[in-house]
mmCIF file of C-alpha atoms and ligand atoms in Angstrom:
data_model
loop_
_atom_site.group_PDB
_atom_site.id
_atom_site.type_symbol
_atom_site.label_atom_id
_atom_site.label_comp_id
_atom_site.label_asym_id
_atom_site.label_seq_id
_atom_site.Cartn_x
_atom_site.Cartn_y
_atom_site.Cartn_z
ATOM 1 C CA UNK A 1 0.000 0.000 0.000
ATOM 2 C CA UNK A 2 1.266 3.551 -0.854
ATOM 3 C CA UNK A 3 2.616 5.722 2.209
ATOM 4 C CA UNK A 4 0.857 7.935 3.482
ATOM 5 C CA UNK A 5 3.065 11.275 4.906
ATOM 6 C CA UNK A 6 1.998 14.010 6.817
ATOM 7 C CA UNK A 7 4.942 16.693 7.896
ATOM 8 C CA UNK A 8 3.150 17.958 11.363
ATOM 9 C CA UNK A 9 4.312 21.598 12.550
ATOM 10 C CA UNK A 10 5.918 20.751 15.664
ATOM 11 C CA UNK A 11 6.316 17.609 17.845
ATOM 12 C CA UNK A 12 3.582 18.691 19.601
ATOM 13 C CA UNK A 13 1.167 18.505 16.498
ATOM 14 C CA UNK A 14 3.101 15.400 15.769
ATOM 15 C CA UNK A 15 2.559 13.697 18.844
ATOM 16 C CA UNK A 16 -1.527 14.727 18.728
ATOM 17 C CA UNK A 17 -1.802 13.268 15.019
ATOM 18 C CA UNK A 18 -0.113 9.698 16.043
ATOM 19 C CA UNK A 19 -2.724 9.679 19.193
ATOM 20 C CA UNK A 20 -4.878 10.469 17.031
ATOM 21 C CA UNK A 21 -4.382 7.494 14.823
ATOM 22 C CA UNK A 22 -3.527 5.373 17.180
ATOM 23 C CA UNK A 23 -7.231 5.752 19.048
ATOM 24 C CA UNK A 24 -8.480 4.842 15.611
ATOM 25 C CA UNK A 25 -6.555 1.931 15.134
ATOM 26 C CA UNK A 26 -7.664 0.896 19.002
ATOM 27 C CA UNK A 27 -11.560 1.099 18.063
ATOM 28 C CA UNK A 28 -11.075 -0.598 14.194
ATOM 29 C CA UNK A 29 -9.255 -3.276 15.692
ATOM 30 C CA UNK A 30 -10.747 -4.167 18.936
ATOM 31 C CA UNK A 31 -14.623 -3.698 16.593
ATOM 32 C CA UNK A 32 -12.585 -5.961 14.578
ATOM 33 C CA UNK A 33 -11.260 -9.105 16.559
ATOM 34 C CA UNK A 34 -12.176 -7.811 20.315
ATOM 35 C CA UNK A 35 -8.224 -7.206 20.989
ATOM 36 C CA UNK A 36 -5.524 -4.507 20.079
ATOM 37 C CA UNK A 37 -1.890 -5.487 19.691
ATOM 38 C CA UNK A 38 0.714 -2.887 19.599
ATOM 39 C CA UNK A 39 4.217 -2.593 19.793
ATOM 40 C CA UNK A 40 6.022 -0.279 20.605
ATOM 41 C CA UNK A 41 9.432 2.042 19.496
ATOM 42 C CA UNK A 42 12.248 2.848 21.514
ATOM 43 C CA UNK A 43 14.261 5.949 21.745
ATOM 44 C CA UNK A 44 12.684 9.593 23.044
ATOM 45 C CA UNK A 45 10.516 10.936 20.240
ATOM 46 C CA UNK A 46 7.473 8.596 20.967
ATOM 47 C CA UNK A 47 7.877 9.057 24.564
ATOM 48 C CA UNK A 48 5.173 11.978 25.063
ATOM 49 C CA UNK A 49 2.854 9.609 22.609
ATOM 50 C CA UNK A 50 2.764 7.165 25.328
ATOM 51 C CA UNK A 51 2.146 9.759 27.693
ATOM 52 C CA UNK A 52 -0.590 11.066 25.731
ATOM 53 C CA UNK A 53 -2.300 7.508 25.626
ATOM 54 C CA UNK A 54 -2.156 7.431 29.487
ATOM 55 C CA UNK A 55 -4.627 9.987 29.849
ATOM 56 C CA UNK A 56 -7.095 8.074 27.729
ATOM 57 C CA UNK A 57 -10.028 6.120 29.210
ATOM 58 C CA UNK A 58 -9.519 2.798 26.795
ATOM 59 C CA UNK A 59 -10.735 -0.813 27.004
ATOM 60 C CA UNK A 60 -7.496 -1.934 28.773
ATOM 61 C CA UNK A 61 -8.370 -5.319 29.383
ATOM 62 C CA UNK A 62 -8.499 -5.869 25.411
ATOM 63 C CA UNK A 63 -4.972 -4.175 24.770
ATOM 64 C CA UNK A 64 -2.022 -6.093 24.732
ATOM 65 C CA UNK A 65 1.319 -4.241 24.480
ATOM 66 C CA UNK A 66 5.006 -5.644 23.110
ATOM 67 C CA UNK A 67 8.006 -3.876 22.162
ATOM 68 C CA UNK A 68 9.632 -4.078 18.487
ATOM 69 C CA UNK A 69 12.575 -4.042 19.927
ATOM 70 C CA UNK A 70 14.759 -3.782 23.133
ATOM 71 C CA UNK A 71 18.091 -2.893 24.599
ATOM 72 C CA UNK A 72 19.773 -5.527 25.796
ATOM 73 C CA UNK A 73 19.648 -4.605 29.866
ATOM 74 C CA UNK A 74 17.935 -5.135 32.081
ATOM 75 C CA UNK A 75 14.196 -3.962 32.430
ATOM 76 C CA UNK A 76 15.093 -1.491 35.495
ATOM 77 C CA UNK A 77 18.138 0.152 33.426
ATOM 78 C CA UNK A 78 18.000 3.465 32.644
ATOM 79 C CA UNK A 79 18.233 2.478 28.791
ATOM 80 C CA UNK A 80 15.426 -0.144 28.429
ATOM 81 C CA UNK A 81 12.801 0.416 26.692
ATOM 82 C CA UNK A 82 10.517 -1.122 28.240
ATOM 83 C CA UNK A 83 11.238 0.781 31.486
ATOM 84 C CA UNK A 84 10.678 4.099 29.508
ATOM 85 C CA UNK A 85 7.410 2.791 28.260
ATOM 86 C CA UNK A 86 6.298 1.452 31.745
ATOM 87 C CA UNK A 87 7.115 4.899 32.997
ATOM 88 C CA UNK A 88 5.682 6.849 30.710
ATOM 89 C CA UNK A 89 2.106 5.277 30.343
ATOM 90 C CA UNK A 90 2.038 1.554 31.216
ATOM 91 C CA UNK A 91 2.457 1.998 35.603
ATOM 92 C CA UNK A 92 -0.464 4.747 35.007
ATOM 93 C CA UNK A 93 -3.182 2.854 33.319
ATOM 94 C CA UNK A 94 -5.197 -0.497 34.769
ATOM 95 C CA UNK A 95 -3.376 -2.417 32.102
ATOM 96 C CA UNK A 96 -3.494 -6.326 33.535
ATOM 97 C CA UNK A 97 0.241 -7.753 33.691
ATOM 98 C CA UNK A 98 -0.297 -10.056 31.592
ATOM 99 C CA UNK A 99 -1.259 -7.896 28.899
ATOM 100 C CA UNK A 100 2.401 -6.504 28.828
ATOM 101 C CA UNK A 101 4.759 -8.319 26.584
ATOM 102 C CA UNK A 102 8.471 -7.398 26.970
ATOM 103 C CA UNK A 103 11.270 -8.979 25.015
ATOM 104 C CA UNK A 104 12.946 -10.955 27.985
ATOM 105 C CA UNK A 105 17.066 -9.898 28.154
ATOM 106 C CA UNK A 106 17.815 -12.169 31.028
ATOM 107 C CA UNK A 107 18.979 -15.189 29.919
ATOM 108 C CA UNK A 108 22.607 -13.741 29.614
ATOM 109 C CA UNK A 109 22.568 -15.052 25.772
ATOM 110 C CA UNK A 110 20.166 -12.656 23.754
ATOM 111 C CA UNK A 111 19.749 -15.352 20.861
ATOM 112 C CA UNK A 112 18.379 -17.271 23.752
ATOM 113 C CA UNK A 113 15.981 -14.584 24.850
ATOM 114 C CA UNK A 114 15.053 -13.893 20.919
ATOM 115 C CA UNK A 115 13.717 -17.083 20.286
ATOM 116 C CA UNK A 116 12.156 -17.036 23.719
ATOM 117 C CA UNK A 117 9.868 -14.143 22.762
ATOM 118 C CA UNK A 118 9.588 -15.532 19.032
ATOM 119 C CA UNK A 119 7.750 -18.562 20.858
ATOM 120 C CA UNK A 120 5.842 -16.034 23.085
ATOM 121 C CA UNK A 121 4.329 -14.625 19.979
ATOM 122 C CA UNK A 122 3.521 -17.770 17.998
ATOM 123 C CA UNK A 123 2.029 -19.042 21.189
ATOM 124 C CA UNK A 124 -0.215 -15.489 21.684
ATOM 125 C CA UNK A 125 -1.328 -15.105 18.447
ATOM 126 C CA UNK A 126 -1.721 -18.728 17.491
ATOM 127 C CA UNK A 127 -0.616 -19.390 14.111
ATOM 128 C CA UNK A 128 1.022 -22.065 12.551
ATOM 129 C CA UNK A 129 4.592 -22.380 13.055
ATOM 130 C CA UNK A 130 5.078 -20.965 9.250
ATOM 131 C CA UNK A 131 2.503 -18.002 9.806
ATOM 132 C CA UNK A 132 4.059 -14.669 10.576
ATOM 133 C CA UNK A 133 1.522 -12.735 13.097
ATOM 134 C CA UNK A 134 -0.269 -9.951 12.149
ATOM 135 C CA UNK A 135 0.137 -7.224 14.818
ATOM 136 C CA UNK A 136 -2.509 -4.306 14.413
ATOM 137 C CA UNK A 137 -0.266 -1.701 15.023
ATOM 138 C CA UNK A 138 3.401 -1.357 15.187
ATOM 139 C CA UNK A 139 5.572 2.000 16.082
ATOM 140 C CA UNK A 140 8.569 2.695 14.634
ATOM 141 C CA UNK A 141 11.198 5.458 14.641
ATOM 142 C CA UNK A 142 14.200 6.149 12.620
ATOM 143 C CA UNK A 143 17.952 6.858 13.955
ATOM 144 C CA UNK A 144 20.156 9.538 11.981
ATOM 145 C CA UNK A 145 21.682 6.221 9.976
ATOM 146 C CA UNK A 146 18.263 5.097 9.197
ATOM 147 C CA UNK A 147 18.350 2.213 11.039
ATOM 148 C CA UNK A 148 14.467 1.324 12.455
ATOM 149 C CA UNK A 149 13.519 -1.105 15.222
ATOM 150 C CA UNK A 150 17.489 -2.175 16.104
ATOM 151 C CA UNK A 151 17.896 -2.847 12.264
ATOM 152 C CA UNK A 152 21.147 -1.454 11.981
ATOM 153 C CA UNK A 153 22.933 -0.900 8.814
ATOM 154 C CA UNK A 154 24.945 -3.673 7.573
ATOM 155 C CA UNK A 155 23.978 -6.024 10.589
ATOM 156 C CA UNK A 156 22.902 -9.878 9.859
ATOM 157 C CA UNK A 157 19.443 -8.912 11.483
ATOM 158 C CA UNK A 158 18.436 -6.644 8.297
ATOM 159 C CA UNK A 159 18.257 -10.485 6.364
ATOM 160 C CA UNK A 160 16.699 -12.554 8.874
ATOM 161 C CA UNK A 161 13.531 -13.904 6.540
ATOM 162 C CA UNK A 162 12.649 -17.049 8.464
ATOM 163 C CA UNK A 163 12.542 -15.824 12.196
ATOM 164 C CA UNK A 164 10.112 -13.256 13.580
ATOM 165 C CA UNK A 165 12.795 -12.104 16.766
ATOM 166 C CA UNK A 166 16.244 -11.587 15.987
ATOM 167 C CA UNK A 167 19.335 -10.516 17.644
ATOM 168 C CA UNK A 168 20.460 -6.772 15.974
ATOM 169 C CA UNK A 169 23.462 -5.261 17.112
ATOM 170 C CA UNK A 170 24.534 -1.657 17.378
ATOM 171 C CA UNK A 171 28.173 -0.835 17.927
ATOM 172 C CA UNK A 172 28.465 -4.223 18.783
ATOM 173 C CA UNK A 173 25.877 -3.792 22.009
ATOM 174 C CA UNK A 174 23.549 -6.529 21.215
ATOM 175 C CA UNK A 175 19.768 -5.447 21.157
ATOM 176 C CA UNK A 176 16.872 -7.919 20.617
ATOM 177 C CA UNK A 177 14.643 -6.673 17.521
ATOM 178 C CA UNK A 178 11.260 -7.952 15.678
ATOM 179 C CA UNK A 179 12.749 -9.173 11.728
ATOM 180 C CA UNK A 180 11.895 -7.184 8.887
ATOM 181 C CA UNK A 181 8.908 -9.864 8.198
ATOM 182 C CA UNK A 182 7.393 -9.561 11.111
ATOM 183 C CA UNK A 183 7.268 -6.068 10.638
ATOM 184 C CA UNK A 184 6.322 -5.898 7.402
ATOM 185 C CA UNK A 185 3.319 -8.369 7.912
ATOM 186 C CA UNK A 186 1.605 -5.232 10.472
ATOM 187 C CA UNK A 187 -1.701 -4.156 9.604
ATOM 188 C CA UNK A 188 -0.593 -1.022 10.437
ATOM 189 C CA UNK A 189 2.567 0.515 10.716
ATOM 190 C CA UNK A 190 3.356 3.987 12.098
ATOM 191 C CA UNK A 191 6.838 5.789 11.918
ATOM 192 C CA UNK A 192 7.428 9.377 14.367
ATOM 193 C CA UNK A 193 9.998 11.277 13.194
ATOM 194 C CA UNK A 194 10.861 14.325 14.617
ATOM 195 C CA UNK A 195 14.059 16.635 14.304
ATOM 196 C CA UNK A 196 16.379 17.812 11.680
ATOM 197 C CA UNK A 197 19.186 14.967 12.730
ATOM 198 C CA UNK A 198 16.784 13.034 10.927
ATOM 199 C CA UNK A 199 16.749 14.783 7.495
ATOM 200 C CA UNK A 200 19.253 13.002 5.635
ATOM 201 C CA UNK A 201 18.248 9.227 6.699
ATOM 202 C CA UNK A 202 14.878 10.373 5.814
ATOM 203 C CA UNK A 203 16.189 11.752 1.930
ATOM 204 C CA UNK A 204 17.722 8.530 2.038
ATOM 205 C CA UNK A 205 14.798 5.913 2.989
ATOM 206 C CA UNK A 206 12.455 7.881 0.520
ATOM 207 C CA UNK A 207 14.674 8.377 -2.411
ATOM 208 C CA UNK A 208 14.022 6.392 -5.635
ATOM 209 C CA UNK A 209 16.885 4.330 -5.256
ATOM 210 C CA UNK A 210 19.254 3.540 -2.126
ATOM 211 C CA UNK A 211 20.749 0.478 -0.453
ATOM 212 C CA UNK A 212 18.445 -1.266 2.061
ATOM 213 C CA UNK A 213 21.808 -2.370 3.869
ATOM 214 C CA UNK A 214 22.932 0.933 4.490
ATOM 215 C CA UNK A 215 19.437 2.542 4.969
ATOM 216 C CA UNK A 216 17.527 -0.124 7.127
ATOM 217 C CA UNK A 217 14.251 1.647 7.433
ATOM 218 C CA UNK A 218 13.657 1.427 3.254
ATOM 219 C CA UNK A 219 12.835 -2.532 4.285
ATOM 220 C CA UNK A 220 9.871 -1.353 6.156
ATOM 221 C CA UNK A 221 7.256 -2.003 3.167
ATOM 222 C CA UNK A 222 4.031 -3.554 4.785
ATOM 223 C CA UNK A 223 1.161 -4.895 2.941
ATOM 224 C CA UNK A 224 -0.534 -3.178 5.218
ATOM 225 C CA UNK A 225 -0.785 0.934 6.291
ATOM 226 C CA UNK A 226 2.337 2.734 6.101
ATOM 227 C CA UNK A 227 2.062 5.914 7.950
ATOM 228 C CA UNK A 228 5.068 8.666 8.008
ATOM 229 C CA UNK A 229 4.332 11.626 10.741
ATOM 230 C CA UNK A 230 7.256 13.603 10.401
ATOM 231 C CA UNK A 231 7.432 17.216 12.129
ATOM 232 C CA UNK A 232 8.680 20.415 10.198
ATOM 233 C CA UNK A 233 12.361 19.761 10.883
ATOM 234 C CA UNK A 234 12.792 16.457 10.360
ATOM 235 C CA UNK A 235 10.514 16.902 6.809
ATOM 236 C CA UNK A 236 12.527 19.845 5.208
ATOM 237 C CA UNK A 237 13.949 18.344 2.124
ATOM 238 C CA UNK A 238 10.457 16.833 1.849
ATOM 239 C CA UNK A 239 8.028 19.500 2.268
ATOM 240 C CA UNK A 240 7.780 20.269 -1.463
ATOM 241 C CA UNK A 241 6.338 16.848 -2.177
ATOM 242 C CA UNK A 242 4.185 16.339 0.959
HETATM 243 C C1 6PG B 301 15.628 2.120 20.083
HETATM 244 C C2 6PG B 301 14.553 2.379 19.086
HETATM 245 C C3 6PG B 301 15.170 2.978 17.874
HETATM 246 C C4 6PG B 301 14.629 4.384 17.823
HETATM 247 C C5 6PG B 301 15.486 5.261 16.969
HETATM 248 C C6 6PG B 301 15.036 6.724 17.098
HETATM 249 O O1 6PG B 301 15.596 1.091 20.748
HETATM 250 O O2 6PG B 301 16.457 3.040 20.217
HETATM 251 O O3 6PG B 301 13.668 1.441 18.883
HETATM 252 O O4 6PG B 301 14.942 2.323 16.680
HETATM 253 O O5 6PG B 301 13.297 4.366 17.331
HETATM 254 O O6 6PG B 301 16.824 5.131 17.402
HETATM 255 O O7 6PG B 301 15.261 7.123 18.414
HETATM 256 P P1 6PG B 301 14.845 8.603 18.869
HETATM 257 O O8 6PG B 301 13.345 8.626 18.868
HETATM 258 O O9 6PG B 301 15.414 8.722 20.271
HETATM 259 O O10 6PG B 301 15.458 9.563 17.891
#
């Protein structure tokens, strides 16, 4: 499906759009299949989004929250995502536990914990061993190398085709992160971008032609929605076409 971009004023704008779809994609999907499956991005810029979602009175019971990727620390350490995401909106809501999906990064091997949550998955959503699940939603942000989820250019991860979890790497710090066909199988997927550190990764990932090794996020092409929320600075070069 074509993407669809919208360059938002200011992060604040930017953040209010992506709640704004992301309530959507709660009611389509729950009126859908009684459930919503999201998850979630890493990094600062969708930070005040979970915030945002806090403050909303939702069907929590029905919402079931993962991570597309993770950090590989612990969950109390000051880089995990899924600490920033408890912190931010998950310890305010009535969210049951079990509801709350985060990529394990305890086993002291993270190939170990990949697989783990790749079983977690296939045993949540309940398809076939050879089905790749279809999460409703999934966040996504870009780094300044283009890099998405803990793709990183030139890593193994950015060919894994027949696992769902993989191990990325960045710097050589390991990170656990959802494949590119996991990703790409999303009903839904949503990328915040915000800040002119991103401008040249972004040129990059929408140009006609560019290498998918060194610009990770161009492998992002769902079958499903492909939404681009960009603010002002982070959409300069792009403004004239969008
Ligand atoms: C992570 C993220 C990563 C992030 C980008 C952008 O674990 O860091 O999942 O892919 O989305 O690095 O991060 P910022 O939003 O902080 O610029």
């Amino acid at each position: 499906m074509e993407k669809k971009v919208e360059i938002l004023p200011n992060l604040e704008a930017l953040i209010e759009r992506g709640l704004e779809i992301v309530l959507q994609k709660i009611q389509t999907s729950i009126e859908k299949h009684n459930r919503f499956t999201i998850a979630l991005a890493g990094g600062s810029t969708p930070k005040p989004l979970y915030e945002a979602i806090s403050q909303q009175n939702l069907p929590w019971e029905k919402i079931h929250v993962f991570w597309g990727d993770e950090r590989y620390v612990a969950p109390d350490h000051p880089d995990s995502n899924q600490r920033m995401a408890r912190l931010a909106w998950l310890n305010k809501v009535p969210i049951p536990a079990e509801n709350i999906h985060p990529m394990p990064t305890n086993s002291g091997d993270p190939a170990i914990d990949a697989a783990k949550h790749e079983a977690e998955l296939q045993e949540f959503f309940k398809v076939p061993v050879a089905e790749v699940p279809k999460f409703d939603l999934i966040l996504l942000g870009i780094g300044d190398d283009a890099h998405t989820a803990s793709l990183f250019p030139h890593t193994p991860a950015l060919s894994v085709r027949d696992r769902l979890v993989t191990v990325g790497s960045k710097d050589g710090q390991p990170r656990i992160t959802f494949s590119v066909p996991l990703i790409n199988q999303a009903d839904c997927v949503m990328f915040l971008v915000a800040g002119a550190g991103k401008i040249s990764a972004l040129e990059q990932i929408f140009a006609e032609k560019a290498d998918s090794q060194t610009y990770p996020a161009r492998l992002i092409q769902p079958s499903g929605e492909l939404w681009w929320l960009l603010d002002e600075s982070a959409g300069e070069k792009l403004k004239s076409e969008y």
